[in-house]
Amino acid sequence: MTDRGGKIRLFVAAGLEPGAGVALTPEQAHYLFGVMRQGVGGRIAVFNGRDGEWAAGIAEAGRRGGRLVVRERMRPQQAAPDLWLIFAPLKKARTDFVVEKATELGVARLRPVFTRHTNAERLRGERLRALAIEAAEQCGATAVPEVAEPERLGAVLDGWDERRRILFCDESGAAPPAREALQGAGAGAWAVLVGPEGGFAPEEAARLRGMAAVLPVSLGPRILRADTAVVAALTLWQALLGDWR
Ligand code: SAM
């Protein structure tokens, strides 16, 4: 639920078409009527990740709910580039940062993975999904990245479809600079892979380097924190191969 430069944008689950009614959750009602002081007759924007962005009018306003009526479509649905982020969960606040920034920078799917040196508390998928929705509301995206259930890195690599390339953020210092490596690479389906604060175990890095789909890259001479590495790698990919061009 976000006020984006004066425009309130809400993610809703319902299908969107002219005249459709949308029931508000108690949280959405609290935000719209309690926090944003909206009332019957007010106008907001809604999106559901499938049908683009629509204008909607407030038809009913209550303390624990309300109803919107969908009016006209303002923007078509726009898919994020076919880019996944594979990341090792970090401490709670840093994981939240990764989900928020990856959504803003533009990824289609978030895949948390447990690696040998992952040192994270339990991961709550529902919370991460809620964070991705909030970030999409705030940044004006019509798509919300899917948040996959966490898996072991080994299992993810066992089932890997080699047509999707992996930008492996390799802190060893042996990989070529990311910008140089990406300039010679084609667009298409990609995943950015960033390790945990403890880095990749030698056998994990060796396995990755042996895969045809993997492009190991350096993000410069300094060791970045994992959340910084996520932002740096997604920025480079978006600028060179993604939808920032
Ligand atoms: N413990 C590791 C070490 O000291 O070498 C550092 C791991 S780093 C904090 C977390 C992750 O960010 C790494 O696994 C890697 O994916 C990425 N990363 C950080 N700095 C990087 C760099 N300069 N080049 C490429 N990847 C980097």
XYZ file of C-alpha atoms and ligand atoms in Angstrom:
272
model
C 0.000 0.000 0.000
C 1.799 3.065 -1.131
C 1.330 6.688 -1.881
C 3.575 7.143 -4.921
C 4.039 10.867 -5.492
C 0.417 11.642 -4.639
C -0.989 8.549 -6.335
C -2.124 5.792 -4.024
C -1.367 2.366 -5.538
C -2.791 -0.833 -4.119
C -1.984 -4.396 -5.080
C -5.153 -6.506 -5.140
C -5.662 -10.191 -5.855
C -8.909 -9.793 -7.831
C -9.188 -9.758 -11.621
C -9.411 -6.215 -13.041
C -11.910 -5.105 -15.679
C -14.297 -2.148 -16.024
C -17.012 -2.262 -13.342
C -15.404 -5.075 -11.317
C -15.832 -4.804 -7.543
C -12.803 -5.317 -5.312
C -13.210 -6.070 -1.595
C -10.577 -4.447 0.620
C -8.741 -6.361 3.342
C -8.823 -4.896 6.880
C -5.170 -3.774 6.399
C -5.977 -2.012 3.124
C -9.033 -0.361 4.697
C -6.957 0.839 7.649
C -4.329 2.266 5.303
C -6.772 3.933 2.893
C -9.288 5.346 5.365
C -7.245 5.618 8.587
C -3.785 6.585 7.328
C -4.463 8.223 3.953
C -7.807 9.771 5.029
C -9.574 8.618 1.862
C -13.349 8.157 1.746
C -16.212 7.233 -0.560
C -15.730 8.918 -3.939
C -11.918 8.909 -3.697
C -9.866 7.592 -6.585
C -6.819 5.348 -6.405
C -4.785 3.054 -8.684
C -4.868 -0.740 -8.438
C -2.872 -3.552 -10.042
C -2.793 -7.304 -9.609
C 0.403 -8.332 -11.384
C -1.527 -9.592 -14.439
C -3.902 -6.983 -15.867
C -1.909 -3.722 -15.821
C -2.756 -0.656 -13.713
C -6.340 0.573 -13.365
C -8.111 3.555 -11.868
C -10.599 2.587 -9.168
C -13.168 4.528 -7.176
C -13.922 3.995 -3.493
C -17.547 2.789 -3.285
C -17.705 1.743 0.383
C -15.467 2.693 3.291
C -15.556 0.994 6.700
C -13.236 0.500 9.644
C -12.500 -3.134 8.784
C -13.166 -3.250 5.061
C -14.471 -1.471 2.034
C -15.104 -1.844 -1.659
C -13.561 -0.409 -4.787
C -15.094 -0.259 -8.249
C -12.653 -0.610 -11.115
C -12.960 2.092 -13.790
C -10.528 2.319 -16.729
C -7.105 0.910 -17.470
C -4.340 3.482 -17.064
C -1.323 1.376 -18.073
C -0.846 -2.021 -19.704
C 0.795 -4.916 -17.914
C 4.570 -4.726 -18.197
C 6.610 -7.844 -17.451
C 9.952 -7.557 -15.683
C 12.918 -8.807 -17.771
C 13.441 -12.572 -17.595
C 15.915 -12.194 -14.752
C 16.000 -14.211 -11.537
C 17.897 -13.384 -8.389
C 19.347 -16.379 -6.559
C 20.556 -15.289 -3.146
C 21.534 -16.809 0.160
C 19.290 -15.519 2.953
C 20.995 -13.021 5.249
C 20.020 -11.509 8.583
C 16.391 -10.351 8.575
C 16.876 -6.640 7.803
C 19.396 -7.370 5.033
C 17.159 -10.016 3.455
C 14.303 -7.495 3.512
C 16.592 -4.973 1.793
C 17.497 -7.530 -0.906
C 13.836 -8.308 -1.656
C 12.871 -4.636 -1.760
C 15.783 -3.514 -3.943
C 15.565 -6.480 -6.327
C 11.889 -5.686 -6.895
C 12.656 -2.025 -7.578
C 15.573 -2.820 -9.884
C 13.413 -5.324 -11.780
C 13.534 -9.109 -11.411
C 10.915 -11.678 -12.347
C 11.705 -14.246 -9.668
C 13.482 -14.399 -6.321
C 15.023 -17.747 -5.384
C 16.455 -17.996 -1.864
C 19.068 -20.769 -1.592
C 20.847 -22.343 1.344
C 24.556 -22.672 0.649
C 27.284 -24.302 2.737
C 28.034 -21.057 4.602
C 24.511 -19.620 4.782
C 23.963 -18.388 8.267
C 20.354 -17.207 8.351
C 17.417 -17.605 10.598
C 14.227 -19.200 9.368
C 12.890 -17.648 6.203
C 9.205 -16.743 5.990
C 8.130 -16.822 2.362
C 4.856 -15.007 3.055
C 6.724 -12.070 4.576
C 9.057 -11.842 1.613
C 6.067 -11.918 -0.742
C 4.441 -9.074 1.214
C 7.682 -7.058 0.973
C 7.862 -7.615 -2.790
C 4.255 -6.412 -3.150
C 4.964 -3.312 -1.074
C 8.052 -2.517 -3.168
C 6.077 -2.976 -6.413
C 3.340 -0.645 -5.096
C 5.942 1.963 -4.245
C 7.998 1.846 -7.453
C 5.150 1.833 -9.957
C 5.780 -1.692 -11.271
C 2.792 -3.592 -12.589
C 4.552 -6.946 -12.091
C 5.455 -8.459 -8.717
C 8.354 -10.926 -8.600
C 7.471 -14.461 -7.645
C 9.166 -15.532 -4.403
C 10.159 -19.203 -4.590
C 10.423 -21.512 -1.600
C 14.012 -21.765 -0.308
C 16.041 -24.730 -1.594
C 19.577 -25.996 -1.239
C 21.952 -24.534 -3.835
C 22.970 -28.054 -4.869
C 19.372 -29.032 -5.616
C 18.824 -25.856 -7.646
C 21.943 -26.568 -9.729
C 20.986 -30.266 -10.158
C 17.763 -29.224 -11.887
C 19.210 -26.261 -13.764
C 17.991 -25.594 -17.319
C 21.241 -24.638 -19.075
C 19.387 -22.276 -21.412
C 19.187 -19.811 -18.503
C 22.590 -18.266 -17.919
C 23.906 -17.594 -14.426
C 25.817 -14.409 -13.622
C 27.906 -15.845 -10.797
C 29.183 -13.068 -8.517
C 32.564 -14.559 -7.717
C 34.457 -12.805 -4.957
C 37.688 -14.796 -5.559
C 39.300 -12.026 -7.641
C 39.952 -14.461 -10.499
C 36.860 -13.648 -12.586
C 36.730 -10.919 -15.277
C 34.991 -7.607 -14.485
C 31.212 -7.913 -14.772
C 30.819 -5.065 -17.252
C 33.371 -6.534 -19.649
C 31.910 -10.072 -19.378
C 28.322 -8.892 -19.869
C 29.147 -6.736 -22.878
C 29.944 -9.889 -24.847
C 26.912 -11.805 -23.572
C 23.490 -12.015 -25.160
C 20.181 -11.031 -23.568
C 17.573 -13.721 -22.890
C 16.971 -15.708 -19.722
C 19.416 -14.978 -16.894
C 19.867 -15.427 -13.142
C 22.157 -13.377 -10.901
C 23.713 -15.478 -8.133
C 25.084 -13.861 -4.963
C 26.522 -15.802 -2.047
C 26.117 -15.439 1.730
C 28.222 -13.246 4.017
C 30.566 -16.226 4.469
C 31.058 -16.522 0.707
C 30.856 -19.646 -1.442
C 32.592 -22.828 -0.276
C 35.435 -23.889 -2.632
C 33.471 -26.913 -3.883
C 30.408 -24.746 -4.620
C 32.507 -22.251 -6.581
C 34.242 -25.083 -8.461
C 30.933 -26.666 -9.411
C 29.587 -23.334 -10.643
C 32.697 -22.621 -12.719
C 32.289 -26.030 -14.380
C 28.740 -25.353 -15.621
C 28.318 -24.208 -19.232
C 25.549 -21.776 -18.250
C 27.676 -19.967 -15.686
C 29.452 -16.657 -16.299
C 31.708 -15.895 -13.310
C 32.254 -12.176 -12.799
C 33.995 -9.790 -10.453
C 32.265 -6.755 -8.955
C 35.535 -4.905 -8.409
C 38.557 -5.099 -6.142
C 36.678 -4.739 -2.850
C 34.617 -7.439 -1.122
C 31.062 -6.153 -1.015
C 28.485 -7.133 1.539
C 26.045 -9.567 -0.021
C 23.200 -7.019 -0.141
C 25.484 -4.464 -1.811
C 26.599 -7.126 -4.315
C 22.941 -7.807 -5.206
C 22.316 -4.143 -6.011
C 25.590 -3.800 -7.956
C 25.066 -6.950 -10.040
C 21.399 -6.241 -10.839
C 22.273 -2.666 -11.796
C 24.991 -3.802 -14.206
C 22.780 -6.491 -15.745
C 19.841 -4.113 -16.171
C 22.023 -1.403 -17.714
C 23.760 -3.736 -20.171
C 21.158 -6.417 -21.001
C 17.900 -5.459 -19.298
C 15.128 -2.897 -19.615
C 17.196 0.167 -18.709
C 18.728 0.331 -22.159
N 33.474 -14.104 2.964
C 33.792 -13.749 1.641
C 35.236 -13.324 1.533
O 35.706 -12.707 2.477
O 35.830 -13.558 0.498
C 32.921 -12.586 1.205
C 31.552 -12.924 0.782
S 30.651 -11.481 0.241
C 30.394 -10.672 1.756
C 29.069 -12.089 -0.169
C 28.835 -12.370 -1.633
O 28.803 -11.153 -2.354
C 29.864 -13.223 -2.325
O 29.654 -14.606 -2.140
C 29.709 -12.807 -3.785
O 28.650 -13.507 -4.404
C 29.348 -11.332 -3.670
N 30.518 -10.449 -3.776
C 30.992 -9.603 -2.847
N 32.036 -8.896 -3.314
C 32.240 -9.304 -4.585
C 33.153 -8.938 -5.612
N 34.100 -8.014 -5.423
N 33.057 -9.570 -6.814
C 32.099 -10.508 -7.039
N 31.207 -10.896 -6.101
C 31.255 -10.295 -4.900
